[in-house]
Amino acid sequence: MPGPIRLNPPLTDEDVMKLRAGDQVLITGILYTGRDAAHKRLVDLIDSGEPLPMDLTGQIIYFVGPSPSRPGQPIGSAGPTTSYRMDAYSPRLIERGLKGMIGKGFRSREVVDSMVKHKAVYMAAVGGAAALISRKITSCEIVAYEDLGPEAIRKLEVTDFPAIVVNDCEGNDLYEQGIEEYRIA
Amino acid sequence: MGARIHNLNIKLWIREGRENDAFRFPRSEKPLTGFSRQITNQNNAMREIESGEITEAVRKMSIKAAYMLGHDVMEALEENLKKEISPTGREVLRQLVENARIAEEGLFPMCQDTGFAVIFVELGQDVHVAGGDLNQAIHEGVRQGYSEGFLRKSVCDPFTRKNTGDNTPAVIHIKIIPGDRIKLTLAGKGGGSENMSRVMMLKPSDGKTGIMDYVVQRVSESGPNPCPPTIIGVGIGGTFEKAALLAKEALLRPLGEPSPDPELAAMEEEILERINRLGIGPGGLGGKTTSMAVHVKMHPCHIASLPIAVNINCHAHRHREMIL
């Protein structure tokens, strides 16, 4: 297996177009966090024509609701949550320039189509490898919606955050390909 | 003599609790009257257990479950790491083993979703809970454990989605059994795998084949969502709600321990083999380790029905038990 690809957001169309389903990546830089409740609020803002709490252009949203941080730690455990709950909202954010999403599990047809159309990518972090992932996060600040607790939008600084490309911008899907490869009929 | 009877009581108590044999006697054909007589409290005295002890036990279990992966699960992960043929699958399993070791150090829970606290209480009928409400004592233990352990509070109002703030209320299942002890079992149930679980009312004509097909189909459709490699709890029979409870109880059995019923044990093996041919693999990224175990529990059902429940658990298999 070739070595991992290094990504430093914000991502350009060219960065995204180089990625293929199955690529292992290591991300260093900024990730924004968000789950369903925060996504709903972002889309409500877009619907009412109001500005978003952060500029989404080229950014990556990590679907995570971390556990509380202990004193001296930037964050608690921070593994990915299941992505399909964001499917209703993701295409709206991709239209606004979002280039990457990190979560776990299947995405809908609409999200996959939107990623192809607008050049975006969906990556999986290992579900349940939350303690390991936390060690890659060097700082964390709340950007918006503190009232949502673990679901608030946070800005994370990460170093060598490990993820695997599931859906690339050409419509390939690692979940389908991987399962196909190892299925015994 | 007193001490011996006491020890015997504990042993029988554990056995009674774990296998829940009383509910399966129509198949075992061994009525449990012998057991019952031996564990009858001979002087009819009630044993008193302070509600504070229950709170303390639940507090400890909440924290320990979130940081310490059980040896049975750790062994299963390591075993599957040796056998997995997919390089990506091996990488995922390697990360999960390392993750469990980091969690054991006590700074980060093994998963950020530290679960809904589901508490099974097997309450000896010769126990008197003193000093407060048993249910409140359990909720308080969850409240303290999730706060002191820096665990995520994941319980909210279904409509407003407003977080209750302390991971309460717990879901509590109480069963009254013979004896003078309380066995508490905590399952910190993650949302991702719970969402992939189902109850289905099959037709009696669907039979064993229909049951096995349904479980395999459920795991197949869930794909990567429940964080494979998973543990699959299957409840067969009873009523609509009984099947669901059986499936959850089935998850409590240690990994690698087959059903004591040879027919169910064979079924567990066959379903597991079929699941691991699906190709879903660790993280759902392809491979042969989709599930680490299938546990089946069964109960007689209505002549018109064949209920089946599939409760999926992720590899963050948070289960702890204590006997008071």
Short mmCIF file of C-alpha atoms in Angstrom, two decimals, chain B residues 1-260:
data_model
loop_
_atom_site.label_atom_id
_atom_site.label_comp_id
_atom_site.label_asym_id
_atom_site.label_seq_id
_atom_site.Cartn_x
_atom_site.Cartn_y
_atom_site.Cartn_z
CA MET B 1 -22.14 -24.16 57.58
CA GLY B 2 -23.59 -20.69 57.36
CA ALA B 3 -20.68 -19.51 55.26
CA ARG B 4 -20.93 -22.49 52.96
CA ILE B 5 -24.57 -21.90 52.26
CA HIS B 6 -23.75 -18.29 51.65
CA ASN B 7 -21.08 -19.13 49.07
CA LEU B 8 -23.34 -21.60 47.39
CA ASN B 9 -25.98 -18.92 47.21
CA ILE B 10 -23.60 -16.61 45.39
CA LYS B 11 -22.61 -19.28 42.90
CA LEU B 12 -26.14 -20.28 42.12
CA TRP B 13 -27.06 -16.66 41.99
CA ILE B 14 -24.50 -15.93 39.33
CA ARG B 15 -25.55 -18.93 37.32
CA GLU B 16 -29.17 -18.01 37.60
CA GLY B 17 -28.41 -14.47 36.54
CA ARG B 18 -26.15 -15.20 33.63
CA GLU B 19 -28.05 -17.88 31.86
CA ASN B 20 -31.50 -16.82 32.81
CA ASP B 21 -32.41 -20.49 32.73
CA ALA B 22 -35.79 -20.00 34.31
CA PHE B 23 -36.96 -18.51 31.05
CA ARG B 24 -35.81 -21.43 28.98
CA PHE B 25 -37.04 -24.36 30.98
CA PRO B 26 -39.52 -25.55 28.36
CA ARG B 27 -36.49 -26.44 26.22
CA SER B 28 -34.16 -27.65 28.95
CA GLU B 29 -36.88 -29.91 30.43
CA LYS B 30 -35.28 -29.41 33.81
CA PRO B 31 -37.58 -27.59 36.20
CA LEU B 32 -35.66 -25.33 38.53
CA THR B 33 -37.35 -26.32 41.77
CA GLY B 34 -34.12 -27.84 43.08
CA PHE B 35 -32.32 -24.55 42.67
CA SER B 36 -35.13 -22.60 44.20
CA ARG B 37 -35.21 -24.71 47.33
CA GLN B 38 -31.49 -24.44 47.88
CA ILE B 39 -31.40 -20.71 47.63
CA THR B 40 -34.45 -20.05 49.75
CA ASN B 41 -33.51 -17.79 52.60
CA GLN B 42 -33.86 -20.27 55.47
CA ASN B 43 -34.67 -17.91 58.30
CA ASN B 44 -36.86 -15.66 56.15
CA ALA B 45 -34.85 -12.58 57.11
CA MET B 46 -34.43 -9.76 54.63
CA ARG B 47 -30.91 -8.69 53.79
CA GLU B 48 -30.58 -4.95 53.81
CA ILE B 49 -28.59 -3.15 51.12
CA GLU B 50 -28.15 0.60 51.35
CA SER B 51 -29.21 2.51 48.24
CA GLY B 52 -25.92 4.42 48.48
CA GLU B 53 -24.05 1.18 47.75
CA ILE B 54 -26.03 0.83 44.54
CA THR B 55 -25.21 4.42 43.53
CA GLU B 56 -21.53 3.78 44.19
CA ALA B 57 -21.55 0.56 42.17
CA VAL B 58 -23.21 2.24 39.18
CA ARG B 59 -20.83 5.20 39.40
CA LYS B 60 -17.79 2.92 39.32
CA MET B 61 -19.15 0.74 36.51
CA SER B 62 -20.01 3.75 34.32
CA ILE B 63 -16.44 4.99 34.45
CA LYS B 64 -14.71 1.64 34.20
CA ALA B 65 -16.83 0.54 31.25
CA ALA B 66 -15.86 3.64 29.26
CA TYR B 67 -12.11 3.33 29.80
CA MET B 68 -11.37 -0.40 30.14
CA LEU B 69 -12.26 -2.63 27.22
CA GLY B 70 -13.11 -6.13 28.49
CA HIS B 71 -10.42 -8.81 28.08
CA ASP B 72 -12.83 -10.87 26.00
CA VAL B 73 -13.21 -8.07 23.42
CA MET B 74 -9.51 -7.21 23.44
CA GLU B 75 -8.63 -10.86 22.80
CA ALA B 76 -11.15 -11.06 19.98
CA LEU B 77 -9.70 -7.92 18.33
CA GLU B 78 -6.15 -9.29 18.56
CA GLU B 79 -7.22 -12.68 17.30
CA ASN B 80 -8.98 -11.15 14.30
CA LEU B 81 -5.99 -8.89 13.59
CA LYS B 82 -3.97 -12.08 13.03
CA LYS B 83 -6.60 -13.55 10.72
CA GLU B 84 -7.75 -10.50 8.72
CA ILE B 85 -6.69 -10.63 5.08
CA SER B 86 -7.49 -7.04 4.05
CA PRO B 87 -4.58 -4.59 4.60
CA THR B 88 -7.03 -1.74 5.31
CA GLY B 89 -8.96 -4.05 7.64
CA ARG B 90 -5.77 -4.90 9.51
CA GLU B 91 -4.94 -1.19 9.81
CA VAL B 92 -8.38 -0.52 11.33
CA LEU B 93 -8.00 -3.40 13.81
CA ARG B 94 -4.49 -2.23 14.68
CA GLN B 95 -5.89 1.25 15.44
CA LEU B 96 -8.63 -0.28 17.60
CA VAL B 97 -6.15 -2.30 19.68
CA GLU B 98 -3.96 0.78 20.13
CA ASN B 99 -7.05 2.83 20.94
CA ALA B 100 -8.02 0.44 23.73
CA ARG B 101 -4.54 0.70 25.21
CA ILE B 102 -4.65 4.52 25.15
CA ALA B 103 -8.10 4.46 26.80
CA GLU B 104 -6.79 2.24 29.61
CA GLU B 105 -4.40 5.02 30.61
CA GLY B 106 -7.49 6.85 31.85
CA LEU B 107 -7.34 10.16 29.98
CA PHE B 108 -9.61 9.43 27.03
CA PRO B 109 -12.65 7.13 26.98
CA MET B 110 -12.36 4.43 24.29
CA CYS B 111 -15.11 6.19 22.28
CA GLN B 112 -16.51 9.71 22.49
CA ASP B 113 -19.99 8.16 22.50
CA THR B 114 -19.85 6.81 26.03
CA GLY B 115 -23.35 5.50 25.58
CA PHE B 116 -26.81 5.44 27.02
CA ALA B 117 -26.62 3.83 30.46
CA VAL B 118 -28.72 0.67 30.38
CA ILE B 119 -28.84 -1.01 33.78
CA PHE B 120 -30.01 -4.56 34.35
CA VAL B 121 -30.93 -5.25 37.96
CA GLU B 122 -31.42 -8.76 39.20
CA LEU B 123 -32.91 -8.16 42.57
CA GLY B 124 -32.97 -10.99 45.09
CA GLN B 125 -36.42 -11.25 46.62
CA ASP B 126 -34.89 -11.41 50.09
CA VAL B 127 -33.25 -7.99 49.69
CA HIS B 128 -34.57 -4.83 51.21
CA VAL B 129 -33.17 -1.67 49.63
CA ALA B 130 -32.78 0.79 52.48
CA GLY B 131 -32.24 4.52 52.55
CA GLY B 132 -33.85 5.54 49.26
CA ASP B 133 -35.49 4.69 45.97
CA LEU B 134 -33.66 1.98 44.00
CA ASN B 135 -34.32 3.73 40.68
CA GLN B 136 -33.11 7.10 41.94
CA ALA B 137 -30.01 5.43 43.36
CA ILE B 138 -29.19 4.11 39.89
CA HIS B 139 -29.83 7.45 38.16
CA GLU B 140 -27.60 9.14 40.74
CA GLY B 141 -24.82 6.63 40.04
CA VAL B 142 -25.05 7.39 36.32
CA ARG B 143 -25.08 11.13 37.05
CA GLN B 144 -21.95 10.90 39.21
CA GLY B 145 -20.10 8.48 36.96
CA TYR B 146 -20.69 10.41 33.74
CA SER B 147 -19.69 13.66 35.41
CA GLU B 148 -16.62 12.47 37.32
CA GLY B 149 -15.43 10.27 34.47
CA PHE B 150 -15.55 13.11 31.90
CA LEU B 151 -17.98 11.01 29.88
CA ARG B 152 -20.23 12.45 27.19
CA LYS B 153 -23.81 13.21 28.10
CA SER B 154 -25.78 11.75 25.21
CA VAL B 155 -29.39 11.77 26.46
CA CYS B 156 -31.90 14.30 25.16
CA ASP B 157 -35.58 15.12 24.75
CA PRO B 158 -36.86 13.30 21.64
CA PHE B 159 -38.71 16.39 20.31
CA THR B 160 -36.71 19.44 21.37
CA ARG B 161 -33.40 17.48 21.33
CA LYS B 162 -32.44 19.38 24.50
CA ASN B 163 -29.75 17.46 26.37
CA THR B 164 -30.72 16.39 29.91
CA GLY B 165 -27.19 17.37 30.88
CA ASP B 166 -26.21 14.42 33.04
CA ASN B 167 -26.86 11.34 30.90
CA THR B 168 -29.95 10.46 32.94
CA PRO B 169 -32.46 8.98 33.02
CA ALA B 170 -30.88 5.56 32.67
CA VAL B 171 -32.91 2.76 31.13
CA ILE B 172 -33.47 0.27 33.94
CA HIS B 173 -34.61 -3.34 33.60
CA ILE B 174 -35.47 -4.96 36.92
CA LYS B 175 -36.00 -8.66 37.40
CA ILE B 176 -36.91 -10.18 40.76
CA ILE B 177 -35.11 -13.46 41.38
CA PRO B 178 -34.59 -15.77 44.37
CA GLY B 179 -31.80 -14.99 46.80
CA ASP B 180 -30.50 -12.15 48.92
CA ARG B 181 -28.16 -10.36 46.55
CA ILE B 182 -28.37 -7.71 43.89
CA LYS B 183 -26.58 -8.15 40.59
CA LEU B 184 -26.12 -4.95 38.64
CA THR B 185 -25.05 -5.01 35.01
CA LEU B 186 -24.28 -1.83 33.13
CA ALA B 187 -24.27 -1.61 29.35
CA GLY B 188 -23.09 1.75 27.97
CA LYS B 189 -24.90 1.51 24.66
CA GLY B 190 -23.60 3.55 21.75
CA GLY B 191 -26.07 5.27 19.42
CA GLY B 192 -24.54 4.35 16.07
CA SER B 193 -24.96 0.61 16.50
CA GLU B 194 -28.29 0.96 18.35
CA ASN B 195 -29.67 2.82 15.31
CA MET B 196 -28.94 -0.20 13.11
CA SER B 197 -30.91 -2.56 15.41
CA ARG B 198 -34.41 -3.82 14.55
CA VAL B 199 -37.35 -5.86 15.80
CA MET B 200 -39.22 -7.86 13.18
CA MET B 201 -42.32 -10.00 13.48
CA LEU B 202 -41.59 -12.93 11.18
CA LYS B 203 -44.17 -15.51 10.15
CA PRO B 204 -43.96 -18.90 11.89
CA SER B 205 -43.45 -20.46 8.44
CA ASP B 206 -40.23 -18.43 8.03
CA GLY B 207 -38.66 -20.79 10.59
CA LYS B 208 -34.98 -21.06 11.45
CA THR B 209 -33.90 -20.23 7.92
CA GLY B 210 -35.95 -17.05 7.92
CA ILE B 211 -34.48 -16.05 11.26
CA MET B 212 -30.90 -16.54 10.09
CA ASP B 213 -31.57 -14.78 6.77
CA TYR B 214 -33.04 -11.81 8.60
CA VAL B 215 -30.03 -11.40 10.91
CA VAL B 216 -27.55 -11.63 8.04
CA GLN B 217 -29.60 -9.19 5.95
CA ARG B 218 -29.75 -6.70 8.84
CA VAL B 219 -25.98 -6.79 9.28
CA SER B 220 -25.49 -6.53 5.51
CA GLU B 221 -27.72 -3.47 5.20
CA SER B 222 -26.04 -1.80 8.18
CA GLY B 223 -22.68 -1.99 6.40
CA PRO B 224 -20.13 0.38 7.95
CA ASN B 225 -22.63 2.33 10.10
CA PRO B 226 -22.55 0.37 13.39
CA CYS B 227 -18.70 0.46 13.63
CA PRO B 228 -17.70 -3.08 12.69
CA PRO B 229 -16.32 -5.41 13.90
CA THR B 230 -19.57 -5.77 15.80
CA ILE B 231 -21.18 -8.12 18.29
CA ILE B 232 -24.68 -9.25 17.30
CA GLY B 233 -27.34 -9.92 19.94
CA VAL B 234 -30.32 -11.90 18.65
CA GLY B 235 -33.56 -12.37 20.54
CA ILE B 236 -35.96 -14.99 19.22
CA GLY B 237 -39.51 -15.48 20.41
CA GLY B 238 -41.48 -14.03 23.29
CA THR B 239 -43.47 -10.95 22.35
CA PHE B 240 -42.52 -7.77 20.51
CA GLU B 241 -40.77 -6.19 23.51
CA LYS B 242 -39.47 -9.47 24.94
CA ALA B 243 -37.55 -10.21 21.74
CA ALA B 244 -35.81 -6.83 21.97
CA LEU B 245 -34.90 -7.38 25.60
CA LEU B 246 -33.59 -10.89 24.86
CA ALA B 247 -31.38 -9.46 22.12
CA LYS B 248 -29.93 -6.90 24.51
CA GLU B 249 -29.44 -9.53 27.23
CA ALA B 250 -27.69 -11.75 24.71
CA LEU B 251 -25.05 -9.02 24.25
CA LEU B 252 -24.15 -9.32 27.94
CA ARG B 253 -22.66 -12.78 27.53
CA PRO B 254 -18.84 -12.79 27.38
CA LEU B 255 -17.46 -13.07 23.84
CA GLY B 256 -16.36 -16.55 22.91
CA GLU B 257 -18.88 -18.23 25.19
CA PRO B 258 -21.45 -20.07 23.06
CA SER B 259 -25.10 -20.51 24.04
CA PRO B 260 -25.53 -23.40 26.51
#
